[in-house]
CSV table of C-alpha atoms in Angstrom, one decimal:
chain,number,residue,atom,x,y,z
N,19,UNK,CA,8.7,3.3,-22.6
N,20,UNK,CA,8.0,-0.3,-21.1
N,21,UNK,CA,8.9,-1.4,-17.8
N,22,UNK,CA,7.5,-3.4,-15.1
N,23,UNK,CA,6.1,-2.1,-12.2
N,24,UNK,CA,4.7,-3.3,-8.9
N,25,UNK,CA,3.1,-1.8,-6.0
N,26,UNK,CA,3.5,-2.9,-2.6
N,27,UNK,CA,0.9,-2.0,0.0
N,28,UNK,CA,-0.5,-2.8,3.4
N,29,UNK,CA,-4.1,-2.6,4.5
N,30,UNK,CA,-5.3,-1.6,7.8
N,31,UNK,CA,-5.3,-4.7,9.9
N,32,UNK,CA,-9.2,-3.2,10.7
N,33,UNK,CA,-10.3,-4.0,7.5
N,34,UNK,CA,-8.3,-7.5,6.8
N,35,UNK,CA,-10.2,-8.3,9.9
N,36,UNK,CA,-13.4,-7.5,8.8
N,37,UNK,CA,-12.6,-8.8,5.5
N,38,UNK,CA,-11.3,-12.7,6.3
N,39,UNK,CA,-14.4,-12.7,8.5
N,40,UNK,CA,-16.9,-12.4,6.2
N,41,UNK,CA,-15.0,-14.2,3.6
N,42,UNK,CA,-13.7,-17.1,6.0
N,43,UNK,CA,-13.3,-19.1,2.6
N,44,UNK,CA,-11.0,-17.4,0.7
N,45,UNK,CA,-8.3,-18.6,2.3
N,46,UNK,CA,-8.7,-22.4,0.3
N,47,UNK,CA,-8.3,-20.6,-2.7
N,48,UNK,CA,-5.1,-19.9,-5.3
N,49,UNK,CA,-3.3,-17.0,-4.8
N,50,UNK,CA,-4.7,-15.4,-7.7
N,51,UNK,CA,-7.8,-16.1,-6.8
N,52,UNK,CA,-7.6,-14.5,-3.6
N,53,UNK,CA,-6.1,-11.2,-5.5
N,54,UNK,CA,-9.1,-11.2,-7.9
N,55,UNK,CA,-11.1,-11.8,-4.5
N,56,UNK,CA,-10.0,-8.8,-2.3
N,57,UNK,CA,-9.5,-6.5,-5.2
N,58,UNK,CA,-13.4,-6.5,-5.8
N,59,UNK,CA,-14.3,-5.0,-2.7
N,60,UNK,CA,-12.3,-2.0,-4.1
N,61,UNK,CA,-10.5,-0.9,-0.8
N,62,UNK,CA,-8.4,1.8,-0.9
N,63,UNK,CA,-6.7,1.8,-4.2
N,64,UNK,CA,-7.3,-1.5,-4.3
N,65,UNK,CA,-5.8,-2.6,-8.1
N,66,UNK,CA,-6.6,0.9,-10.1
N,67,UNK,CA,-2.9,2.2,-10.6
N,68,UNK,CA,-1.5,-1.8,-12.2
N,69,UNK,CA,-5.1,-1.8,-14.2
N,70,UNK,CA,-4.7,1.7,-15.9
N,71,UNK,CA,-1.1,1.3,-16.9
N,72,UNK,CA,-1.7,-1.9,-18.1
N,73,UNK,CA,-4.0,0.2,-20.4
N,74,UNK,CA,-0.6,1.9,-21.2
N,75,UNK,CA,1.3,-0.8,-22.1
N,76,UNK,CA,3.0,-1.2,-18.7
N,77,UNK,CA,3.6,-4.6,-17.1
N,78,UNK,CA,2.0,-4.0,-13.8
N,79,UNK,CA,1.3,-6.2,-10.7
N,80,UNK,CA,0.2,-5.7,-7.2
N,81,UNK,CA,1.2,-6.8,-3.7
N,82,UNK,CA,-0.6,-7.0,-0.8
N,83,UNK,CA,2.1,-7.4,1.9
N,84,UNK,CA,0.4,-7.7,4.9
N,85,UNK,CA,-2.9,-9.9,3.8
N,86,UNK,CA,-1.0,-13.1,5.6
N,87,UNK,CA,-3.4,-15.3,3.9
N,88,UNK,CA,-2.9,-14.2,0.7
N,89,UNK,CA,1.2,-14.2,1.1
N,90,UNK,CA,1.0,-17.8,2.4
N,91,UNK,CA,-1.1,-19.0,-0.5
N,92,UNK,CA,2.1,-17.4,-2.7
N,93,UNK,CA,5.0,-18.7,-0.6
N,94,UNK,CA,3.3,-22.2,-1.0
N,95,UNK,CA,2.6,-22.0,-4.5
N,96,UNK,CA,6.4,-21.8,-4.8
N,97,UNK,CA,7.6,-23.9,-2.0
N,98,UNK,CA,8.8,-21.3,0.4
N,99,UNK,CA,8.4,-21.5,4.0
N,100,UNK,CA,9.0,-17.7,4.4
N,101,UNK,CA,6.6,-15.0,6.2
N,102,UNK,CA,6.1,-11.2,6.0
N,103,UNK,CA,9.1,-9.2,4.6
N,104,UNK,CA,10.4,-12.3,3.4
N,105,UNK,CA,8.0,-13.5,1.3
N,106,UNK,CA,7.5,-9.7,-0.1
N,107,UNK,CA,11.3,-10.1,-0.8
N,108,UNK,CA,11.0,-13.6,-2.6
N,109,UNK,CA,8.2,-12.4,-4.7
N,110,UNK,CA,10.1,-9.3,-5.8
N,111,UNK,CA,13.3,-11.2,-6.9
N,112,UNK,CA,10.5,-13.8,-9.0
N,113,UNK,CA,9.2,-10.3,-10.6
N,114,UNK,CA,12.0,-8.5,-11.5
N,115,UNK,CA,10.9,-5.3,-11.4
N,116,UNK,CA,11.8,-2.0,-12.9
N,117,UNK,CA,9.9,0.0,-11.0
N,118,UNK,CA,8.6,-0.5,-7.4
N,119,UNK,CA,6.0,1.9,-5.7
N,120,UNK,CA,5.6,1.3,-1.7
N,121,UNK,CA,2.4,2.6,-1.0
N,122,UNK,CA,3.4,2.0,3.1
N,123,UNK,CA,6.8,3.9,3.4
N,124,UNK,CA,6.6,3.7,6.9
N,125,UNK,CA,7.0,-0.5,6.6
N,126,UNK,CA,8.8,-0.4,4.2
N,127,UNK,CA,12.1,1.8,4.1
N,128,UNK,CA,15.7,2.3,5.6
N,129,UNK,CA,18.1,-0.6,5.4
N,130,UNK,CA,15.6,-2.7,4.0
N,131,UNK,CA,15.3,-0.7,0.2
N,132,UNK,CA,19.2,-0.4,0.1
N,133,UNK,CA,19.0,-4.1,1.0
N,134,UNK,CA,16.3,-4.6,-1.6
N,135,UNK,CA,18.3,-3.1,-4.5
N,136,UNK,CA,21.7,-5.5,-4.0
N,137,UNK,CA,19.0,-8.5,-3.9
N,138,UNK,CA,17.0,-7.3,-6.9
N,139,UNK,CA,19.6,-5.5,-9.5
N,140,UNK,CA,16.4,-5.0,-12.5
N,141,UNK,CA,15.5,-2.5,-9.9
N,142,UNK,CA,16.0,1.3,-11.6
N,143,UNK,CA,13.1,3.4,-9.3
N,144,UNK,CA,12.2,2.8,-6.1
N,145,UNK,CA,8.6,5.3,-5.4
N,146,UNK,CA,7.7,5.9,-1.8
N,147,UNK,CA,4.3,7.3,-0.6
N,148,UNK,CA,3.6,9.9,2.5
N,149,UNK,CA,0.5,11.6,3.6
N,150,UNK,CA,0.6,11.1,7.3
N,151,UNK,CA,2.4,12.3,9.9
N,152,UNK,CA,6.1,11.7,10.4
N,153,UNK,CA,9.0,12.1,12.9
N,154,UNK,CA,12.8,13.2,12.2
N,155,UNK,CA,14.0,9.3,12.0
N,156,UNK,CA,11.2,8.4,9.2
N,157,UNK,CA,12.5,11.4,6.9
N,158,UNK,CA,16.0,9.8,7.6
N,159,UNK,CA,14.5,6.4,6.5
N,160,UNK,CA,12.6,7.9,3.9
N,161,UNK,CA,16.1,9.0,2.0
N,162,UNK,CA,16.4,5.5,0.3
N,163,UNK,CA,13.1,6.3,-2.3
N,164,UNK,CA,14.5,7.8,-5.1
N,165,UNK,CA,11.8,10.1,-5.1
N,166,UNK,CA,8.1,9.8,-3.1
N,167,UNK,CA,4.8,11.0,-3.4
N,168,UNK,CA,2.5,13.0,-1.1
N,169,UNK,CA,-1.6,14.0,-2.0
N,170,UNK,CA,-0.2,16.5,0.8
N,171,UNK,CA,1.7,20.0,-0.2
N,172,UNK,CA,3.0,20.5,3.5
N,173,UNK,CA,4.4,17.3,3.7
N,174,UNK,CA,5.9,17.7,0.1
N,175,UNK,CA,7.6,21.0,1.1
N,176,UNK,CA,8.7,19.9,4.4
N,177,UNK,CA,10.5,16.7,2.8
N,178,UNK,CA,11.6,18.4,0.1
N,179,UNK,CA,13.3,21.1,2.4
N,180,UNK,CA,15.3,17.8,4.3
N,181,UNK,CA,16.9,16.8,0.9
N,182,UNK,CA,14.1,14.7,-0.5
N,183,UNK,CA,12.6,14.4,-4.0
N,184,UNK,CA,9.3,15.2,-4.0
N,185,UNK,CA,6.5,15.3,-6.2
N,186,UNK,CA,2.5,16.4,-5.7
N,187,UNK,CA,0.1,13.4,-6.6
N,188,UNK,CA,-3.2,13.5,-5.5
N,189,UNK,CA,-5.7,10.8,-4.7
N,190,UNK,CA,-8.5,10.1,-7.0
N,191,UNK,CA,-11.8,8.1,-7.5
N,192,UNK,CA,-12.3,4.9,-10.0
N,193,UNK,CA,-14.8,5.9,-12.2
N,194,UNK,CA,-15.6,2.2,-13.1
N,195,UNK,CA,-17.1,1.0,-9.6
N,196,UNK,CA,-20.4,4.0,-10.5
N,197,UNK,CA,-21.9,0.8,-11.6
N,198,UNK,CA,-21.7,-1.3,-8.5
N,199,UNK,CA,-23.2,1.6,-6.7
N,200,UNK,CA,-26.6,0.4,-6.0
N,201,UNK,CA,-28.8,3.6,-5.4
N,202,UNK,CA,-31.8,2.9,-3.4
N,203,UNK,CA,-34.5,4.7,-1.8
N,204,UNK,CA,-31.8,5.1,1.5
N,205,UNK,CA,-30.6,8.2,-0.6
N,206,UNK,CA,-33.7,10.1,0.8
N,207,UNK,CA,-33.6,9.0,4.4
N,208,UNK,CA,-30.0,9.9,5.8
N,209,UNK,CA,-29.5,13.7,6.1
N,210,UNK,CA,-25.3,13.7,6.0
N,211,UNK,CA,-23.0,10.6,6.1
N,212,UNK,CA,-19.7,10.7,7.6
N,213,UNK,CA,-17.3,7.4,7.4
N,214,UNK,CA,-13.5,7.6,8.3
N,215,UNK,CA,-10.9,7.2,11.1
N,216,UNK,CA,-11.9,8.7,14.4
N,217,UNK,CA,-8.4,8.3,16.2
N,218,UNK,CA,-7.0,10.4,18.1
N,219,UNK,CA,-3.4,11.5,19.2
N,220,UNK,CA,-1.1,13.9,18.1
N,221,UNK,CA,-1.3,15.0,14.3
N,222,UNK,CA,-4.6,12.5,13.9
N,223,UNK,CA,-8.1,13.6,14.1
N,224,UNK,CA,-8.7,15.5,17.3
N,225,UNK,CA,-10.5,18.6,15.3
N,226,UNK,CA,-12.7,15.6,13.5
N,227,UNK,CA,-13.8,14.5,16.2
N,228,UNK,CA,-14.8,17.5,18.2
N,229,UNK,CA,-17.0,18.9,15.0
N,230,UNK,CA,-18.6,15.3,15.3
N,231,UNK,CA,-19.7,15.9,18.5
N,232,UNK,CA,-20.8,19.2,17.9
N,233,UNK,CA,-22.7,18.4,15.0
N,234,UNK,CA,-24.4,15.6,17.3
N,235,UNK,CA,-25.4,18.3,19.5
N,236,UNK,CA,-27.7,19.8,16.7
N,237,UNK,CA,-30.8,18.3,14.9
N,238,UNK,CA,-29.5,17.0,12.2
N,239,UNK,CA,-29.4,13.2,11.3
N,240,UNK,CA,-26.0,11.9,11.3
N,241,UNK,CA,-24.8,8.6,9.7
N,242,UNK,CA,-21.2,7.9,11.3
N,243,UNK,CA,-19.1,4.9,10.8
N,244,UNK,CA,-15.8,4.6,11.8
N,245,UNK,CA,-13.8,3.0,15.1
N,246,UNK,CA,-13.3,4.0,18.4
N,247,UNK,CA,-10.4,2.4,19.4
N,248,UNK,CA,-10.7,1.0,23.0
N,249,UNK,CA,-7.2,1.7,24.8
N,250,UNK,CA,-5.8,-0.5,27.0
N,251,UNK,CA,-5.0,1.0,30.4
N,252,UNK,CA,-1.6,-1.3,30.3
N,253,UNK,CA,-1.0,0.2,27.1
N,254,UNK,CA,-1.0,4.1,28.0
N,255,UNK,CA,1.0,3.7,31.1
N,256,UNK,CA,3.8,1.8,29.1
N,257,UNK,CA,3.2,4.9,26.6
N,258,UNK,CA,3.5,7.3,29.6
N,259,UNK,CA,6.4,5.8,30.9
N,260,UNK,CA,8.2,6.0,27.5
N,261,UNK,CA,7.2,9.4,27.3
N,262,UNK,CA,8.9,10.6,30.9
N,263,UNK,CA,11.6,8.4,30.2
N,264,UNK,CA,12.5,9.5,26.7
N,265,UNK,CA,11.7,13.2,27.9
N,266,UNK,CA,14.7,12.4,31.1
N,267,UNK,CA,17.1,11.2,28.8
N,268,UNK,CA,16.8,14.2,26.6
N,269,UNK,CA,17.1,16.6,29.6
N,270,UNK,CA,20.6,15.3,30.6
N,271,UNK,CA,21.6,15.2,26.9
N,272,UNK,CA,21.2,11.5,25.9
N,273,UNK,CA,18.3,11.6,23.4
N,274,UNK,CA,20.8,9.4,21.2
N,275,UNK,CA,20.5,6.4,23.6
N,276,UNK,CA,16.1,7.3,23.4
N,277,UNK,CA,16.6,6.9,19.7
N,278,UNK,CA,18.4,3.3,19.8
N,279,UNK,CA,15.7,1.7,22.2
N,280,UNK,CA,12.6,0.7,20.5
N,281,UNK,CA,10.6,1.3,23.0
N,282,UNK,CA,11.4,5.0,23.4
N,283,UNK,CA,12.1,5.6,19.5
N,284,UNK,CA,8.8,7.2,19.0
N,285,UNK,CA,8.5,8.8,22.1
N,286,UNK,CA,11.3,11.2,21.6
N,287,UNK,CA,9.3,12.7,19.0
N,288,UNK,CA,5.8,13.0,21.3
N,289,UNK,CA,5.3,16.6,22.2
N,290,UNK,CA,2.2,15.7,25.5
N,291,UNK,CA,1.8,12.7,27.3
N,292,UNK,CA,-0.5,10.0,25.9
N,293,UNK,CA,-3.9,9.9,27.4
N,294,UNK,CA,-6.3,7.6,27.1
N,295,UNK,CA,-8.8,9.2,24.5
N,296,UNK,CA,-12.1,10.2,25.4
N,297,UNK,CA,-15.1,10.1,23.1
N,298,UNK,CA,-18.9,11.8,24.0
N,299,UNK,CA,-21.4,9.2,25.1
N,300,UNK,CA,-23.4,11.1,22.3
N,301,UNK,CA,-20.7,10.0,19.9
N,302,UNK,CA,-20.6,6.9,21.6
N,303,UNK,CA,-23.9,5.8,21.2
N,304,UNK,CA,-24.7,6.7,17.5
N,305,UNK,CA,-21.1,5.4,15.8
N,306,UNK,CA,-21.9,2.2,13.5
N,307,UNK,CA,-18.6,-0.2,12.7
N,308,UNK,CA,-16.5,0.7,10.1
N,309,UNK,CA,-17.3,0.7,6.0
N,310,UNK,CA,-14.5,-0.5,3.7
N,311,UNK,CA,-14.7,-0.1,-0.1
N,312,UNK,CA,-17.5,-0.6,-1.9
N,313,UNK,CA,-19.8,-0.7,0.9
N,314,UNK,CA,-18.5,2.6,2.1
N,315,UNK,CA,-19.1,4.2,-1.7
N,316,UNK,CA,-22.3,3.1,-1.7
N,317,UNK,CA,-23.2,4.6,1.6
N,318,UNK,CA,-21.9,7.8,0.8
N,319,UNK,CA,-23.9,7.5,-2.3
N,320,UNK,CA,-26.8,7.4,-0.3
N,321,UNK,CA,-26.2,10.7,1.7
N,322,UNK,CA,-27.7,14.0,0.6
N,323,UNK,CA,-24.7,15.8,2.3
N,324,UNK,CA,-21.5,14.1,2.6
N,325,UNK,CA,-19.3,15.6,5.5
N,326,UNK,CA,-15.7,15.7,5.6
N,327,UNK,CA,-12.9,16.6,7.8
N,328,UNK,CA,-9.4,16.6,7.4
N,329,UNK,CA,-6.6,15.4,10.0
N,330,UNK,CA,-4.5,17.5,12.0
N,331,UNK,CA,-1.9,16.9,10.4
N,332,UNK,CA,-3.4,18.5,7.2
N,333,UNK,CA,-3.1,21.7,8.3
N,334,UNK,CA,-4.3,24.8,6.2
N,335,UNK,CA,-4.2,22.3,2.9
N,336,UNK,CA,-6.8,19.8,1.4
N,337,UNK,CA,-5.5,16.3,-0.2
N,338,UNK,CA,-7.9,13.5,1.5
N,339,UNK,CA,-9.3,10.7,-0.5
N,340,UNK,CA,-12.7,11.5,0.6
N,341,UNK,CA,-12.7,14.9,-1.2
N,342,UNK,CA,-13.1,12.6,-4.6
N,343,UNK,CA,-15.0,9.9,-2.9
N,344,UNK,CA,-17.7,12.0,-1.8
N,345,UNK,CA,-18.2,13.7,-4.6
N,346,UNK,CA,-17.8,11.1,-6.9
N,347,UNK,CA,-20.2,8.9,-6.0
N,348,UNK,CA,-22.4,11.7,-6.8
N,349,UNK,CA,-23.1,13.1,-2.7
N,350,UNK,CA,-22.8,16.7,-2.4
N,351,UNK,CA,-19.4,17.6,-0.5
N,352,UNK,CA,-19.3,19.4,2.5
N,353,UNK,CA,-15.9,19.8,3.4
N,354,UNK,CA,-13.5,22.1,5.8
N,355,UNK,CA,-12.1,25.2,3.5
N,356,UNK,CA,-8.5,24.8,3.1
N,357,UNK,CA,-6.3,27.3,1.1
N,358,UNK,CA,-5.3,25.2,-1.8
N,359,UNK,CA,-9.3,23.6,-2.4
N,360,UNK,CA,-10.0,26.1,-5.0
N,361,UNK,CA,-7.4,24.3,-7.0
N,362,UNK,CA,-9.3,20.8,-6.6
N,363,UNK,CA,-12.7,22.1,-7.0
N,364,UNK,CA,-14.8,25.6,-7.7
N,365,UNK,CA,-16.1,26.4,-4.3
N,366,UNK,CA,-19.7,26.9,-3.5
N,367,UNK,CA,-20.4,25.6,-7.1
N,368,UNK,CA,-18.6,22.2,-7.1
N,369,UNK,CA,-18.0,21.7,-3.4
N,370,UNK,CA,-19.8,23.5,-0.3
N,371,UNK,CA,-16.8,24.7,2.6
N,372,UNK,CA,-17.0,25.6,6.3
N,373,UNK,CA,-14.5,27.1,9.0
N,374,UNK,CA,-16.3,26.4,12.2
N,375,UNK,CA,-18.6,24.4,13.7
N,376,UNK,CA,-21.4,26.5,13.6
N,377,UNK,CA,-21.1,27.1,9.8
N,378,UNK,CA,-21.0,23.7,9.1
N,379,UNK,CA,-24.2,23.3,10.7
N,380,UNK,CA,-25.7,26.5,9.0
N,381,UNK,CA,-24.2,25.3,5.6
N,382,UNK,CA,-26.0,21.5,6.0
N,383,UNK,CA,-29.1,22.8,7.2
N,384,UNK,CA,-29.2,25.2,4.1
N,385,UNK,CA,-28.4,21.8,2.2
N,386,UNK,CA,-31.0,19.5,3.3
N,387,UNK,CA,-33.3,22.4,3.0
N,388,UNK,CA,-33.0,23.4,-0.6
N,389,UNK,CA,-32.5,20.2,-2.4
N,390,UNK,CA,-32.7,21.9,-5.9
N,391,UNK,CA,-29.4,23.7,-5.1
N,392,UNK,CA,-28.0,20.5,-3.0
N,393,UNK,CA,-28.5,18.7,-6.1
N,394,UNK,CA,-26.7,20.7,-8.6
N,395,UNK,CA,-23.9,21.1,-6.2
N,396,UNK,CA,-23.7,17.9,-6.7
N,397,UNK,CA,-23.8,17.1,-9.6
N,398,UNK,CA,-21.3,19.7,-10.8
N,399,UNK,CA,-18.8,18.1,-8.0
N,400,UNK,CA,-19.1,14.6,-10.2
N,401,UNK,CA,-18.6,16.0,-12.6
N,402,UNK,CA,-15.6,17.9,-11.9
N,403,UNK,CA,-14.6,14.3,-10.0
N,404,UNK,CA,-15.1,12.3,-13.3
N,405,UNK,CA,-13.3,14.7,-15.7
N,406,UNK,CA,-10.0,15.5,-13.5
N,407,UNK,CA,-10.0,13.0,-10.5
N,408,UNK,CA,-10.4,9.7,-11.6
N,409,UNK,CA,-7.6,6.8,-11.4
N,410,UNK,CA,-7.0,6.8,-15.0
N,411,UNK,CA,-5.9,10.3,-15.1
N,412,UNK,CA,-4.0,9.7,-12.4
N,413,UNK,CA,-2.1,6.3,-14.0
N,414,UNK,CA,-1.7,8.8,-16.7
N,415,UNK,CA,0.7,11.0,-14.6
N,416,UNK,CA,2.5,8.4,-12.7
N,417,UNK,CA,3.4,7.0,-15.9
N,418,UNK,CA,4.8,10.2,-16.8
N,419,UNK,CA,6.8,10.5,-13.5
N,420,UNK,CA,8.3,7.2,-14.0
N,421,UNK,CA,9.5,8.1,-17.1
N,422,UNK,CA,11.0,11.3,-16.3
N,423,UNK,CA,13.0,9.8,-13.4
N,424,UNK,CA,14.1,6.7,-16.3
């Protein structure tokens, strides 16, 4: 069936940073220039859903709603004077879509998707995404997607137990960028890589961080890139504050009034008062700025182990991008055992696992020590990446979604 389909999707304000810094230029150029632009550094899933189903016959488009650059070089192009969810709006009444998939359901949700559909009536599906953690109000403003999406299957039955429609769809690699991987002789200097978010909070990457440190603690060489973000002392005593406040209010039976204040919206959801996080000086001292798309690929592709760690929010179930990146870039996975990871990958063939600390350091050391084995580990986890993982396959079954839900 043919329809027309966009995605909408935010990037992390980290990496827009990073990326209009080093491409200060960009910003003189046509709006579809600047999409061709950003899409090359393959971030995220950058354009691979639109450039598969276009292989299928599907009219398919992307939107980046939060690359302000980008959105101004639009709203110019068609003499609009409108910014953020404005211009997102204006470009989906120009499109007409059948189908829209919001990548960021936390931005974009509630009032504004029932607003959406009275403004743009060639709307017949509207796709949300969740794989992070979420309070009681966002499943309420989640309830406008006519069905959503999680690479998560405790989030998918937890959503689908509060009335939602639900469907299991996992992340994937795009087996086109293997060629603007540029091996080098790096490969044989760094022991284990480990790139990714090293935030913590409630439901983030707590756990992560503490085997990091750990595993700093031992002798093996450790590549690490991510962010430490530097809190504000300001900024946790007015999250304190909202805390005890929120916390009062619901003692004397007015959480109602918490949930109405902005301010204290979240807070009524907070289980501990927010600290400022502390990192090792260890950790501290090693940790290299962040990697974004292809850079980050080709980093990992220079790692003879490539370590991975889930969020808290995880749980006892696997569904991280990095499970596919690592291993398809052809870096032998080293990942945290979860109870659905058989289902992804044959263990201890395909993939290596650990449950503690102390066997992830065993089960690296083993690793770098017996490259012969490392290596077809490896090997047989590309594999495995490239023949059910990939973002074609992937288009494949969202295309079949969509036309179920038709």
């Amino acid at each position: 069936m043919s329809y027309r389909f966009v995605k909408v999707t935010t990037h992390y304000k980290e990496y827009l940073n990073d990326y209009y810094r080093r491409n200060g230029d960009v910003v003189h150029k046509t709006y579809q220039e600047q999409m061709q632009h950003i899409m090359a550094e393959a971030y995220g899933w950058a354009d691979f859903f639109t450039t598969h189903l276009m292989k299928l016959g599907v009219d398919a488009c992307e939107i980046i709603a939060n690359a302000l650059p980008l959105q101004q070089a639009w709203a110019q192009e068609h003499g609009l004077k409108s910014s953020g969810k404005n211009i997102v709006m204006a470009q989906l009444k120009a499109l007409q879509p059948d189908v829209i998939f919001f990548q960021d359901s936390f931005r974009f949700n509630g009032e504004w998707i029932t607003y959406l559909k009275e403004q743009v009536p060639s709307i017949k599906q509207v796709i949300g995404w969740v794989a992070a953690p979420h309070t009681a109000d966002d499943i309420q403003q989640f309830k406008v997607f006519d069905y959503m999406l999680t690479s998560h299957p405790g989030f998918r039955q937890q959503l689908k137990d509060q009335g939602l429609s639900m469907y299991q769809f996992n992340h994937g690699f795009e087996a086109s960028l293997l060629p603007k991987i540029s091996y080098n002789d790096e490969k044989s200097v760094i022991d284990c890589t480990f790139i990714g978010s090293l935030y913590k909070g409630e439901g983030l990457f707590n756990e992560r961080v503490k085997m990091l440190e750990t595993l700093l603690e031992s002798n093996i060489t450790l590549k690490i890139s991510g962010d430490l973000p530097k809190a504000k002392p300001s900024k946790i005593l007015l999250k304190q504050a909202a805390y005890i406040t929120a916390k009062t209010l619901k003692n004397v039976g007015l959480t109602r009034v918490s949930q109405q204040i902005p301010g204290l919206k979240a807070a009524v959801h907070w289980t501990q008062i927010p600290q400022a996080p502390y990192y090792s000086e260890n950790l501290i001292r090693v940790i290299q700025p962040p990697l974004y798309g292809i850079n980050m690929l080709r980093v990992l592709s220079c790692g003879k182990v490539g370590l991975n760690f889930h969020g808290d929010a995880s749980g006892p179930y696997a569904g991280n991008i990095r499970l596919y990146e690592v291993t398809g870039v052809g870096s032998c996975l080293l990942t945290d055992w979860k109870e659905n990871l058989h289902e992804l990958f044959e263990l201890d063939r395909e993939v290596v696992t650990y449950k503690s600390a102390d066997e992830c350091i065993e089960k690296a050391k083993w690793l770098l020590e017996n490259p012969l084995e490392r290596e077809l580990i490896a090997k047989a986890g590309q594999a495995r990446t490239l023949k059910d993982h990939t973002y074609e396959k992937r288009a494949v079954q969202l295309n079949q979604l969509i036309n179920k839900n038709f």
